[in-house]
Structures are given as C-alpha cells and as structure tokens.
Amino acid sequence: MTAPLDVLVVGAGPTGLALALQLRAYGTGFRIVDRSPDHARESRALAIQPRTLEMLSAYGVTDDLVERGNPAVRLHLHLPRRVLHVPVFDVGCDDTPYPFLLFLPQSETEATLTARLAARDVTVERGTELLDAEPDGAYVSCRLSHPDGTEETVRARYVVGCDGAHSTVRSLAGIGFEGHAYPQTFLLADLEADGIEPGAVHTYMTAAGLLFFFPLGTPATWRMIAMHPRGAAGDEVTLDLLQRIADDWSPDKVMLRDPVWTTSFRIHDRGATHYRRGPFFLAGDAAHIHSPAGGQGMNTGIQDALNLGWKLAHVCRGAAPAELLQTYEAERAPVGHAVRRLTDRAFTAGTSGHPALRLARTRLAPLGAPLLLRATGARARLFRTVSELGIHYRNGPLSVTGPHRPRRGPRAGDRLPDAPAGLQRHVAGPGYHLLLTGPGRQPEDVPPGVPRDLLSVRHLGPRSPWPGATHALVRPDGYVGYLGRGGDLAGLRAYLDRWLPAP
C-alpha cells in the first residue's frame, strides 16, 4: 500500500484538472485519476466565462487559453423578418481584464490544463477507475483498477468526485441526485456550413424551437445544435436530417457538409442533495447538471473546484480548522441552484411548445429584443450574470464586515474587481492577500505568527475601490473575506485567528 494521500481527485475533466492545478500550487499531496483512457476529443463545452479566466490566471493558464481561443465572437440573433447583431459583454464588464466570452472547445481547455499539470510534474492517471471507497478512521480506503487490470488500494483523507453526471463518488457517498429530464431530444453535429457569416454565433428563433451554429475552428468550423423535429423517424443523426432542419428553420441558404462528429442527447436538470458527506466532496457535473443555455456548466464546475481546493489545502497542512470545509457547500450549493434555475427558465422559454411561448418567440421577441438591446442597465445585469462576475458570498460564513463598513466599493463576500487599480494583479497567487489603503498602515498590524507563505500584505495606492483607510482580506479565490475601515483591527485579528490561526 502506498503512503496516504491528502486528496484523491476522481475525474480529469476541466473541473478535476482545475482542482489538481490548485492543489499542486499549495504542495498538497494528491493523485488525479480518470476511468477514461484519454481526455475529451469532442468539443463538448464551448465557452469560458470572464470570471473563470480571472480565477485560472493565478495558476498560469489563462494566457494559454486566450491564445488558443477566440475572444472576438459576435452574436447574430435571427428572428422572424429581422436579424439583430447583439454585442457580447460590451457593458457590465469594465472591471475585469477579460471582458469577453472566450470560445474554446473543451478538448482544448483540457489539453491546456493537462499540459500545465505535466509541467509541474503531475501525471493524470487515465484508464484508472475508482471501484470502491470506504471510510476507515481518519482516511478513506479507495480501491483503484488500472488499465492493465491490476488493482491498488490507496488511502486518502478526502475524496473529491469530479466524475460527471454518473458520478461513482456520489454513489459511494450515498448522496442523492434529484431533478428531471426534459422531454425534447437534441441533435448535435460538428461540421462545415456554407452560407453563414464566420466568427459569429448564429441563433435562429422559430416557432419549432431554437437552432444554433457556434464557431469552433477545430475539429470542424461549426457546431450545430437543434431540437429533433417532431415526427422525424429514428434516432440516427444523418446529414440529410440536419440539412432538412437547416432548410426548414433558417431563411438563409445554409449548406451543410463534412460532419466529423454527430450525436443525439437529452438534457437533464438535476442537483446533488449535498455537496459533501463526511470525507467525500462533489464538484462540477457530479453536483449539478442543467441546460447548456448561457454556457454555465463547465464554468460553474471549475469555480466549484477553485472554491474547494484552497480550503482542502489549508486544512490538510494544518493551517486552518476542519470547519473551513463546511463552507464549501454553504457557498457553492446556492450558486449551483441559481444556475439551474436560470438555465431552466431560459431553456423552457426557448424550446417549449406551449402556445404562449411559441407566440413570444415568433411575435413578441422581434418587437422586444431591440428595446432590450437599448436598455444598457438591463443588459449589464444580464451579462454580469452570464459572465459569472456577479457571483458573491455575502451571506456566507467566510464573509465578515467590521464595525465600520466603507460606504462605497465591494462588500465582504464580493469578488475583488480589477478596476480601478488593476487589483487582479495583486492577488495573482495562492494564499490570502491583505490589501491596505490610507496613510500610516503597516504590515506589523497583522497578527503575529500567521504563516507569511499563506498571507501577503500589499499597500494600495490612491486608486482604491474603497474610500479612506480600509483593510480588506482577500481570499485565495479572489473574494473579499474580511472588510474593515479605520484603525480598528480587532475584527481582522479575530478573523485570522479563526480561519488562519498561527501554528
């Protein structure tokens, strides 16, 4: 039997890879296994949101992702009798260094994350399956099966299931997965399409439903998604069937050819009843699955991982109490629930056969959409939701405000914005970051004994998001934990003593 691990990561999709990257940055002892023999070759998830790019930048992969992807995508909304050219993230995203939706196939995202792990001497153990996991004292005894048929037993303090909708970890932990499947069947194809403008997302809104063309680049130029036509026989996805849909649903003369991957699928809306049970944790699709509307799925999973990873790392090294791990579900379960609710409403509005919604798609949308585009305030709120920049933990157990809260600027639990002083550069690395503003503030104000490799102290210039003298403790995932004003540091000391106590 090998030496005990701190963490066994099960599943090497984007969620598991992001978790492994963060654990490696902290020097946490872990292994990452996946029963699939290779990373995803299909495109699957297509888009990376601004907030995900921000969070991954601390681990050195965002520049590589941006270089591989397409950040200049436009949205063309094809309505009956008119086409609207919808600007993407032109409002509401002026406080991020990544004010765009990055189109990049999931296969490329996984390859980038895997390459970064390999550069840090981490091997993803593919073709290795978790067969059983049983708590045994302070550890979980995990039985693994390797590609050559041999079995191995490893012991880990914690097991994280990043292993998708059919999660083995979730099943072994006895956690429920509640929800429903939508009645519609969808068709998907990566192919070539002539007759539509390149480099843009094309959405055709019809009485029958929605038809999408997404720019891929690889393994084909386009990804086509459409509902299976009512009355169409058989489950096979053929080029003739796809062409018939394009002819019937699009007024443009779109000619399809050279498909490289086709499939049909059903969409589910389900969520885990808990994100944690004892030493078992769930993240990504193992915790929540939903409609792909808005490109939220992979991004929510990666952000699950980056919320959990630093907490595991701190607890495993003894720098934080085990109570810190209880905050994972408290913070991320509401986010998962909100994403499911949002995508369900969007999906139902776009696909339902109810006469009122069909009327809305064909008659009301052409009238209302131009008005919505001119309402910059509403668009800004919508884009901040879709971009996930608006996620906050204000009501979470790690968000504390001192007795004198600043009148302006981000609150405890909010994401630290980049503007106005390029603040993302101040938190580009693991650990807590204490940001001080105002004259006369010294690092000696920090409680003694706190390990400096887990806490950096930085003085901000006059271009601060907070007025006057302020002390803001920023968590490793870029959210404000403690926020205080003036010279009263008792609350900050109490916060650090609780969550980052001196050894």
Coordinates of C-alpha atoms in Angstrom, one line a residue:
M1 CA 0.0 0.0 0.0
T2 CA 1.3 3.4 -0.9
A3 CA 1.7 6.3 1.5
P4 CA -1.6 8.1 2.4
L5 CA -2.7 11.0 0.3
D6 CA -4.3 14.2 1.4
V7 CA -6.8 14.2 -1.6
L8 CA -7.8 11.7 -4.2
V9 CA -9.4 13.6 -7.2
V10 CA -11.7 11.3 -9.2
G11 CA -12.3 12.7 -12.7
A12 CA -10.0 14.6 -15.0
G13 CA -12.3 16.8 -16.9
P14 CA -12.0 20.6 -16.6
T15 CA -13.3 20.5 -13.0
G16 CA -10.8 17.8 -11.8
L17 CA -7.9 19.4 -13.7
A18 CA -8.6 22.8 -12.2
L19 CA -8.7 21.3 -8.7
A20 CA -5.5 19.4 -9.3
L21 CA -3.8 22.6 -10.5
Q22 CA -4.8 24.5 -7.3
L23 CA -3.7 21.6 -5.0
R24 CA -0.4 21.4 -6.8
A25 CA 0.2 25.2 -6.2
Y26 CA -0.2 24.6 -2.5
G27 CA 2.0 21.5 -2.4
T28 CA -0.9 19.3 -1.3
G29 CA -0.3 15.5 -1.6
F30 CA -2.9 14.2 -4.2
R31 CA -3.5 12.0 -7.2
I32 CA -5.9 12.5 -10.0
V33 CA -7.5 9.5 -11.8
D34 CA -10.0 9.1 -14.6
R35 CA -11.5 5.9 -15.9
S36 CA -11.5 7.3 -19.5
P37 CA -8.3 6.3 -21.3
D38 CA -7.9 9.8 -22.9
H39 CA -9.0 13.3 -22.4
A40 CA -12.1 14.6 -24.3
R41 CA -11.6 14.6 -28.1
E42 CA -15.1 16.0 -28.8
S43 CA -15.7 19.7 -28.4
R44 CA -18.5 19.4 -25.7
A45 CA -18.4 22.7 -23.7
L46 CA -17.5 25.6 -25.9
A47 CA -17.1 28.8 -23.9
I48 CA -15.1 30.1 -20.9
Q49 CA -16.6 33.0 -19.0
P50 CA -14.6 36.0 -17.8
R51 CA -14.8 35.0 -14.1
T52 CA -13.3 31.6 -14.9
L53 CA -10.5 33.2 -16.8
E54 CA -9.8 35.5 -13.8
M55 CA -9.7 32.6 -11.3
L56 CA -7.4 30.5 -13.5
S57 CA -5.0 33.3 -14.1
A58 CA -3.5 32.7 -10.7
Y59 CA -2.3 29.3 -11.9
G60 CA -0.7 30.4 -15.1
V61 CA -3.0 29.0 -17.7
T62 CA -5.3 31.9 -18.8
D63 CA -2.8 33.4 -21.3
D64 CA -2.5 30.0 -22.9
L65 CA -6.3 29.6 -23.1
V66 CA -6.8 33.0 -24.6
E67 CA -4.1 32.4 -27.2
R68 CA -5.8 29.1 -28.2
G69 CA -9.3 30.5 -28.2
N70 CA -11.5 33.1 -30.0
P71 CA -12.3 36.1 -27.8
A72 CA -13.9 38.2 -30.6
V73 CA -17.2 36.3 -31.2
R74 CA -20.3 38.2 -32.1
L75 CA -23.9 37.0 -31.7
H76 CA -26.4 37.2 -34.6
L77 CA -29.9 36.7 -33.4
H78 CA -32.1 35.6 -36.4
L79 CA -35.7 36.5 -35.6
P80 CA -38.7 36.3 -38.0
R81 CA -38.2 39.1 -40.5
R82 CA -35.1 40.5 -39.0
V83 CA -31.6 39.8 -37.8
L84 CA -30.1 41.5 -34.7
H85 CA -26.4 41.9 -34.2
V86 CA -26.1 41.6 -30.4
P87 CA -22.9 42.9 -28.8
V88 CA -21.4 40.5 -26.3
F89 CA -20.1 41.9 -23.0
D90 CA -19.8 45.4 -24.2
V91 CA -21.4 46.7 -21.0
G92 CA -21.2 45.5 -17.4
C93 CA -17.7 44.0 -17.7
D94 CA -15.5 47.0 -17.4
D95 CA -13.9 45.8 -14.1
T96 CA -12.2 42.6 -15.5
P97 CA -9.1 42.1 -17.6
Y98 CA -11.1 39.6 -19.6
P99 CA -14.2 41.4 -20.9
F100 CA -15.2 38.8 -23.4
L101 CA -16.6 35.3 -23.8
L102 CA -13.7 33.0 -24.9
F103 CA -14.8 30.4 -27.4
L104 CA -12.6 27.3 -27.0
P105 CA -13.6 23.6 -27.4
Q106 CA -13.5 21.7 -24.1
S107 CA -10.9 19.3 -25.6
E108 CA -8.5 22.3 -26.0
T109 CA -9.3 23.5 -22.5
E110 CA -8.5 20.1 -21.1
A111 CA -5.3 19.8 -23.1
T112 CA -4.1 23.2 -21.8
L113 CA -4.8 22.3 -18.2
T114 CA -3.2 18.9 -18.6
A115 CA -0.1 20.4 -20.1
R116 CA 0.3 22.9 -17.2
L117 CA 0.0 20.0 -14.7
A118 CA 2.6 18.0 -16.6
A119 CA 4.9 21.0 -16.5
R120 CA 4.5 20.8 -12.7
D121 CA 5.3 17.1 -12.6
V122 CA 1.7 15.9 -12.2
T123 CA 0.6 12.9 -14.2
V124 CA -3.1 12.4 -14.8
E125 CA -3.7 8.6 -14.3
R126 CA -6.0 7.8 -17.2
G127 CA -7.7 4.5 -17.6
T128 CA -7.8 4.2 -13.8
E129 CA -11.2 3.6 -12.2
L130 CA -12.4 4.0 -8.6
L131 CA -14.1 0.7 -7.7
D132 CA -14.8 1.3 -4.1
A133 CA -14.2 3.8 -1.3
E134 CA -14.8 3.1 2.4
P135 CA -14.1 5.5 5.3
D136 CA -11.6 3.9 7.6
G137 CA -10.7 6.0 10.6
A138 CA -9.0 9.2 9.6
Y139 CA -8.8 8.1 6.0
V140 CA -10.9 6.7 3.1
S141 CA -9.7 3.3 1.8
C142 CA -10.0 3.5 -2.0
R143 CA -9.7 0.6 -4.4
L144 CA -8.5 1.5 -7.9
S145 CA -8.4 -0.6 -11.1
H146 CA -5.6 0.2 -13.5
P147 CA -5.5 -0.2 -17.3
D148 CA -3.6 -3.5 -17.1
G149 CA -6.3 -5.0 -14.8
T150 CA -4.3 -4.7 -11.6
E151 CA -5.9 -3.3 -8.5
E152 CA -4.4 -1.0 -5.9
T153 CA -5.7 0.3 -2.6
V154 CA -4.8 3.8 -1.6
R155 CA -5.8 5.8 1.5
A156 CA -6.8 9.5 1.3
R157 CA -8.0 12.0 3.8
Y158 CA -10.6 13.3 1.3
V159 CA -12.1 12.1 -2.0
V160 CA -13.4 14.6 -4.4
G161 CA -15.8 13.5 -7.1
C162 CA -15.3 15.5 -10.3
D163 CA -16.5 12.4 -12.3
G164 CA -19.6 13.8 -14.0
A165 CA -23.3 13.2 -14.0
H166 CA -22.9 9.4 -13.4
S167 CA -20.5 10.0 -10.5
T168 CA -19.1 7.0 -8.8
V169 CA -18.1 9.1 -5.8
R170 CA -21.6 10.4 -5.4
S171 CA -23.0 6.9 -5.5
L172 CA -20.4 5.6 -3.0
A173 CA -21.1 8.5 -0.7
G174 CA -24.8 7.8 -0.8
I175 CA -25.7 11.3 -2.0
G176 CA -29.0 11.8 -3.9
F177 CA -29.2 13.4 -7.3
E178 CA -32.7 14.9 -7.8
G179 CA -34.3 16.5 -10.7
H180 CA -35.8 15.7 -14.1
A181 CA -35.1 15.2 -17.8
Y182 CA -36.6 17.5 -20.4
P183 CA -38.8 15.8 -22.9
Q184 CA -37.0 17.1 -26.0
T185 CA -34.2 15.2 -27.8
F186 CA -31.4 17.3 -29.3
L187 CA -29.2 16.8 -32.3
L188 CA -25.5 17.9 -32.3
A189 CA -23.0 17.9 -35.1
D190 CA -19.5 19.4 -35.6
L191 CA -19.4 20.1 -39.4
E192 CA -18.8 22.6 -42.1
A193 CA -21.6 25.1 -43.0
D194 CA -21.6 27.4 -46.0
G195 CA -23.8 30.5 -46.2
I196 CA -23.4 32.0 -42.8
E197 CA -21.0 34.7 -41.6
P198 CA -17.9 33.2 -40.0
G199 CA -16.7 34.1 -36.5
A200 CA -20.2 34.6 -35.0
V201 CA -22.7 32.7 -33.0
H202 CA -25.9 32.3 -35.1
T203 CA -29.2 31.7 -33.2
Y204 CA -32.4 31.1 -35.2
M205 CA -35.5 31.6 -33.1
T206 CA -38.5 29.8 -34.6
A207 CA -41.9 28.5 -33.5
A208 CA -40.5 25.0 -33.5
G209 CA -37.6 25.9 -31.2
L210 CA -34.0 27.1 -31.4
L211 CA -31.3 26.3 -34.0
F212 CA -27.7 27.2 -33.1
F213 CA -24.4 27.5 -35.1
F214 CA -21.4 28.0 -32.8
P215 CA -17.9 28.8 -34.3
L216 CA -15.5 26.0 -33.3
G217 CA -12.4 26.1 -35.5
T218 CA -11.5 22.6 -34.5
P219 CA -12.3 19.7 -35.2
A220 CA -14.7 21.5 -37.6
T221 CA -15.6 25.0 -38.3
W222 CA -19.1 24.9 -36.8
R223 CA -21.1 23.2 -34.0
M224 CA -24.8 22.8 -34.9
I225 CA -27.4 22.1 -32.2
A226 CA -31.1 21.8 -32.8
M227 CA -34.1 20.1 -31.4
H228 CA -35.1 16.8 -33.0
P229 CA -38.0 17.6 -35.3
R230 CA -41.4 16.3 -34.3
G231 CA -42.4 13.4 -36.4
A232 CA -38.9 12.6 -37.6
A233 CA -38.3 8.9 -37.5
G234 CA -35.3 7.1 -35.9
D235 CA -32.6 8.2 -33.6
E236 CA -29.8 8.3 -36.2
V237 CA -28.3 11.7 -36.8
T238 CA -27.7 12.0 -40.6
L239 CA -26.5 14.8 -42.8
D240 CA -29.8 14.7 -44.6
L241 CA -31.8 15.2 -41.4
L242 CA -29.5 18.1 -40.3
Q243 CA -29.9 19.7 -43.7
R244 CA -33.7 19.4 -43.6
I245 CA -33.6 21.2 -40.2
A246 CA -31.4 24.0 -41.6
D247 CA -33.7 24.4 -44.6
D248 CA -36.9 24.5 -42.5
W249 CA -35.7 26.6 -39.7
S250 CA -33.3 29.1 -41.3
P251 CA -34.3 31.5 -44.1
D252 CA -30.7 31.6 -45.1
K253 CA -29.4 29.1 -47.6
V254 CA -27.1 27.2 -45.3
M255 CA -25.4 24.2 -46.9
L256 CA -24.1 21.6 -44.5
R257 CA -21.2 19.2 -45.3
D258 CA -18.4 17.1 -43.9
P259 CA -19.6 16.2 -40.4
V260 CA -16.8 14.9 -38.1
W261 CA -19.0 14.1 -35.1
T262 CA -22.7 13.7 -34.6
T263 CA -24.8 12.6 -31.7
S264 CA -28.2 13.0 -30.1
F265 CA -28.8 13.7 -26.4
R266 CA -31.3 14.5 -23.8
I267 CA -30.9 17.4 -21.3
H268 CA -31.3 16.9 -17.6
D269 CA -31.8 19.4 -14.7
R270 CA -30.5 17.7 -11.6
G271 CA -28.7 18.6 -8.4
A272 CA -27.0 16.7 -5.6
T273 CA -28.8 16.8 -2.3
H274 CA -25.5 17.6 -0.7
Y275 CA -22.1 18.8 -1.9
R276 CA -20.3 17.0 0.9
R277 CA -20.8 13.9 3.1
G278 CA -18.0 13.2 5.5
P279 CA -14.7 12.9 3.6
F280 CA -16.5 12.9 0.2
F281 CA -17.0 16.1 -1.8
L282 CA -18.7 16.7 -5.2
A283 CA -17.9 19.3 -7.8
G284 CA -19.0 20.1 -11.4
D285 CA -21.4 17.8 -13.1
A286 CA -21.3 15.4 -10.2
A287 CA -23.0 18.1 -8.2
H288 CA -25.2 19.7 -10.8
I289 CA -26.3 19.3 -14.4
H290 CA -28.5 21.6 -16.4
S291 CA -29.3 23.0 -19.8
P292 CA -26.2 24.4 -21.6
A293 CA -28.1 27.8 -22.0
G294 CA -25.6 30.6 -21.3
G295 CA -22.5 28.4 -21.3
Q296 CA -22.6 28.0 -17.5
G297 CA -21.9 24.3 -16.9
M298 CA -18.1 23.8 -17.3
N299 CA -17.5 27.3 -15.8
T300 CA -19.6 26.6 -12.7
G301 CA -17.7 23.3 -12.2
I302 CA -14.3 24.9 -12.5
Q303 CA -15.3 27.6 -10.0
D304 CA -16.6 24.8 -7.6
A305 CA -13.1 23.3 -7.8
L306 CA -11.3 26.6 -7.1
N307 CA -13.6 27.3 -4.2
L308 CA -12.8 23.9 -2.7
G309 CA -9.1 23.4 -3.5
W310 CA -7.6 26.1 -1.3
K311 CA -9.8 25.0 1.6
L312 CA -8.7 21.4 1.4
A313 CA -5.0 22.6 1.1
H314 CA -5.2 24.8 4.2
V315 CA -6.9 22.1 6.3
C316 CA -4.5 19.3 5.1
R317 CA -1.4 21.3 6.1
G318 CA -3.0 22.3 9.5
A319 CA -3.2 26.0 8.7
A320 CA -7.0 26.1 9.0
P321 CA -9.6 24.3 11.1
A322 CA -11.6 21.4 9.6
E323 CA -14.6 23.7 10.0
L324 CA -13.4 25.6 6.9
L325 CA -14.5 22.7 4.7
Q326 CA -18.1 23.1 5.8
T327 CA -18.1 26.5 4.0
Y328 CA -17.8 24.8 0.6
E329 CA -21.4 23.6 0.4
A330 CA -22.7 26.7 2.1
E331 CA -21.1 28.8 -0.6
R332 CA -21.4 26.7 -3.7
A333 CA -24.8 25.0 -3.4
P334 CA -26.7 28.3 -3.7
V335 CA -24.7 29.1 -6.8
G336 CA -25.5 25.7 -8.3
H337 CA -29.1 26.1 -7.5
A338 CA -29.2 29.6 -9.1
V339 CA -27.5 28.4 -12.3
R340 CA -30.1 25.6 -12.6
R341 CA -33.0 28.0 -12.1
L342 CA -31.6 30.5 -14.6
T343 CA -30.9 27.9 -17.3
D344 CA -34.2 26.1 -16.8
R345 CA -36.1 29.3 -17.4
A346 CA -34.0 30.2 -20.5
F347 CA -34.3 26.7 -21.8
T348 CA -38.1 26.5 -21.3
A349 CA -38.7 29.8 -23.0
G350 CA -36.6 28.8 -26.0
T351 CA -38.0 25.2 -26.5
S352 CA -41.4 24.9 -25.0
G353 CA -44.3 24.1 -27.4
H354 CA -46.8 26.0 -25.2
P355 CA -48.7 28.3 -27.5
A356 CA -47.9 31.4 -25.4
L357 CA -44.2 30.8 -25.5
R358 CA -44.3 30.0 -29.3
L359 CA -46.0 33.3 -29.7
A360 CA -43.4 35.0 -27.6
R361 CA -40.6 33.6 -29.8
T362 CA -42.1 34.4 -33.1
R363 CA -44.1 37.7 -32.5
L364 CA -43.0 39.3 -29.3
A365 CA -39.3 38.7 -29.4
P366 CA -38.8 40.6 -32.7
L367 CA -40.5 43.6 -31.1
G368 CA -38.9 43.4 -27.6
A369 CA -35.4 42.4 -28.4
P370 CA -34.4 45.8 -29.9
L371 CA -35.7 47.6 -26.8
L372 CA -33.7 45.3 -24.6
L373 CA -30.6 46.0 -26.5
R374 CA -31.0 49.7 -26.0
A375 CA -31.5 49.2 -22.2
T376 CA -27.9 49.2 -21.2
G377 CA -28.7 48.8 -17.5
A378 CA -30.7 45.6 -18.1
R379 CA -28.0 44.3 -20.5
A380 CA -25.3 45.0 -18.0
R381 CA -27.1 43.0 -15.3
L382 CA -27.7 40.1 -17.7
F383 CA -24.1 40.0 -18.9
R384 CA -22.7 40.1 -15.3
T385 CA -24.9 37.1 -14.5
V386 CA -23.9 35.1 -17.6
S387 CA -20.2 36.1 -17.2
E388 CA -20.4 34.9 -13.5
L389 CA -18.8 38.1 -12.4
G390 CA -21.8 38.8 -10.3
I391 CA -21.4 35.7 -8.1
H392 CA -20.9 36.6 -4.4
Y393 CA -20.9 35.0 -1.0
R394 CA -22.2 38.0 1.1
N395 CA -24.3 35.7 3.2
G396 CA -21.7 33.0 3.6
P397 CA -19.8 32.1 6.8
L398 CA -16.5 33.4 5.5
S399 CA -17.8 36.9 4.7
V400 CA -17.4 39.3 7.7
T401 CA -17.6 43.1 7.9
G402 CA -16.1 45.1 10.7
P403 CA -18.0 47.7 12.7
H404 CA -17.2 50.5 10.2
R405 CA -18.1 49.3 6.7
P406 CA -16.8 51.5 3.8
R407 CA -19.7 53.4 2.2
R408 CA -18.5 52.5 -1.3
G409 CA -16.7 49.7 -3.1
P410 CA -17.1 45.9 -2.9
R411 CA -18.6 44.3 0.2
A412 CA -17.4 41.3 2.2
G413 CA -18.2 38.3 0.1
D414 CA -17.9 40.2 -3.3
R415 CA -15.4 39.3 -5.9
L416 CA -12.5 41.7 -5.9
P417 CA -12.8 43.8 -9.1
D418 CA -9.8 44.6 -11.3
A419 CA -10.7 48.2 -11.6
P420 CA -9.7 50.9 -10.9
A421 CA -6.1 49.8 -9.9
G422 CA -5.6 46.5 -11.7
L423 CA -6.3 44.7 -8.5
Q424 CA -6.3 41.2 -10.1
R425 CA -2.5 41.6 -10.3
H426 CA -2.4 42.0 -6.5
V427 CA -4.0 38.6 -6.0
A428 CA -2.2 36.5 -8.7
G429 CA -1.2 33.6 -6.5
P430 CA -2.3 31.2 -3.8
G431 CA -2.9 32.4 -0.2
Y432 CA -4.7 35.2 1.5
H433 CA -4.0 38.8 0.5
L434 CA -4.4 41.7 2.9
L435 CA -4.9 45.0 1.0
L436 CA -4.3 48.2 3.0
T437 CA -5.3 51.6 1.9
G438 CA -4.8 55.0 3.5
P439 CA -1.7 56.5 5.2
G440 CA 0.2 55.0 8.1
R441 CA -0.9 51.4 7.6
Q442 CA 1.9 48.9 8.3
P443 CA 2.3 45.1 7.8
E444 CA 3.0 44.9 11.5
D445 CA -0.7 45.5 12.1
V446 CA -1.2 41.8 11.1
P447 CA -1.5 39.3 13.9
P448 CA 1.9 37.8 14.7
G449 CA 2.6 34.2 13.8
V450 CA 0.5 33.9 10.7
P451 CA 2.5 32.0 8.1
R452 CA 3.6 34.5 5.5
D453 CA 3.5 32.0 2.7
L454 CA -0.3 32.0 3.2
L455 CA -0.7 35.7 3.7
S456 CA 0.8 38.6 1.7
V457 CA 0.4 42.2 2.7
R458 CA 0.1 44.8 0.0
H459 CA -0.5 48.6 0.1
L460 CA -2.8 50.0 -2.5
G461 CA -2.3 53.5 -3.9
P462 CA -4.9 56.2 -4.0
R463 CA -6.8 54.4 -6.8
S464 CA -8.6 52.0 -4.5
P465 CA -12.2 50.7 -4.7
W466 CA -12.6 51.7 -1.1
P467 CA -12.6 55.3 0.3
G468 CA -10.3 56.3 3.2
A469 CA -8.3 53.9 5.4
T470 CA -9.5 50.4 4.8
H471 CA -8.2 46.9 5.4
A472 CA -9.6 44.1 3.1
L473 CA -8.6 40.5 3.4
V474 CA -9.0 38.8 0.0
R475 CA -9.4 35.0 0.0
P476 CA -7.3 32.8 -2.3
D477 CA -10.2 32.6 -4.8
G478 CA -10.4 36.4 -5.2
Y479 CA -13.4 37.1 -3.0
V480 CA -13.3 39.6 -0.1
G481 CA -13.4 37.8 3.2
Y482 CA -13.0 40.4 5.9
L483 CA -13.6 44.1 5.3
G484 CA -12.9 46.8 7.9
R485 CA -12.4 50.6 8.0
G486 CA -10.2 52.8 10.1
G487 CA -7.6 51.8 12.6
D488 CA -9.7 49.1 14.4
L489 CA -8.0 45.8 13.5
A490 CA -9.6 43.7 16.2
G491 CA -12.1 42.2 13.8
L492 CA -9.3 41.3 11.3
R493 CA -7.3 39.7 14.0
A494 CA -10.3 37.7 15.2
Y495 CA -11.0 36.6 11.6
L496 CA -7.4 35.4 11.0
D497 CA -7.3 33.7 14.4
R498 CA -10.4 31.7 13.4
W499 CA -9.6 30.8 9.8
L500 CA -5.9 31.1 9.5
P501 CA -4.6 30.6 13.1
A502 CA -0.9 30.7 13.9
P503 CA 0.6 27.2 14.2

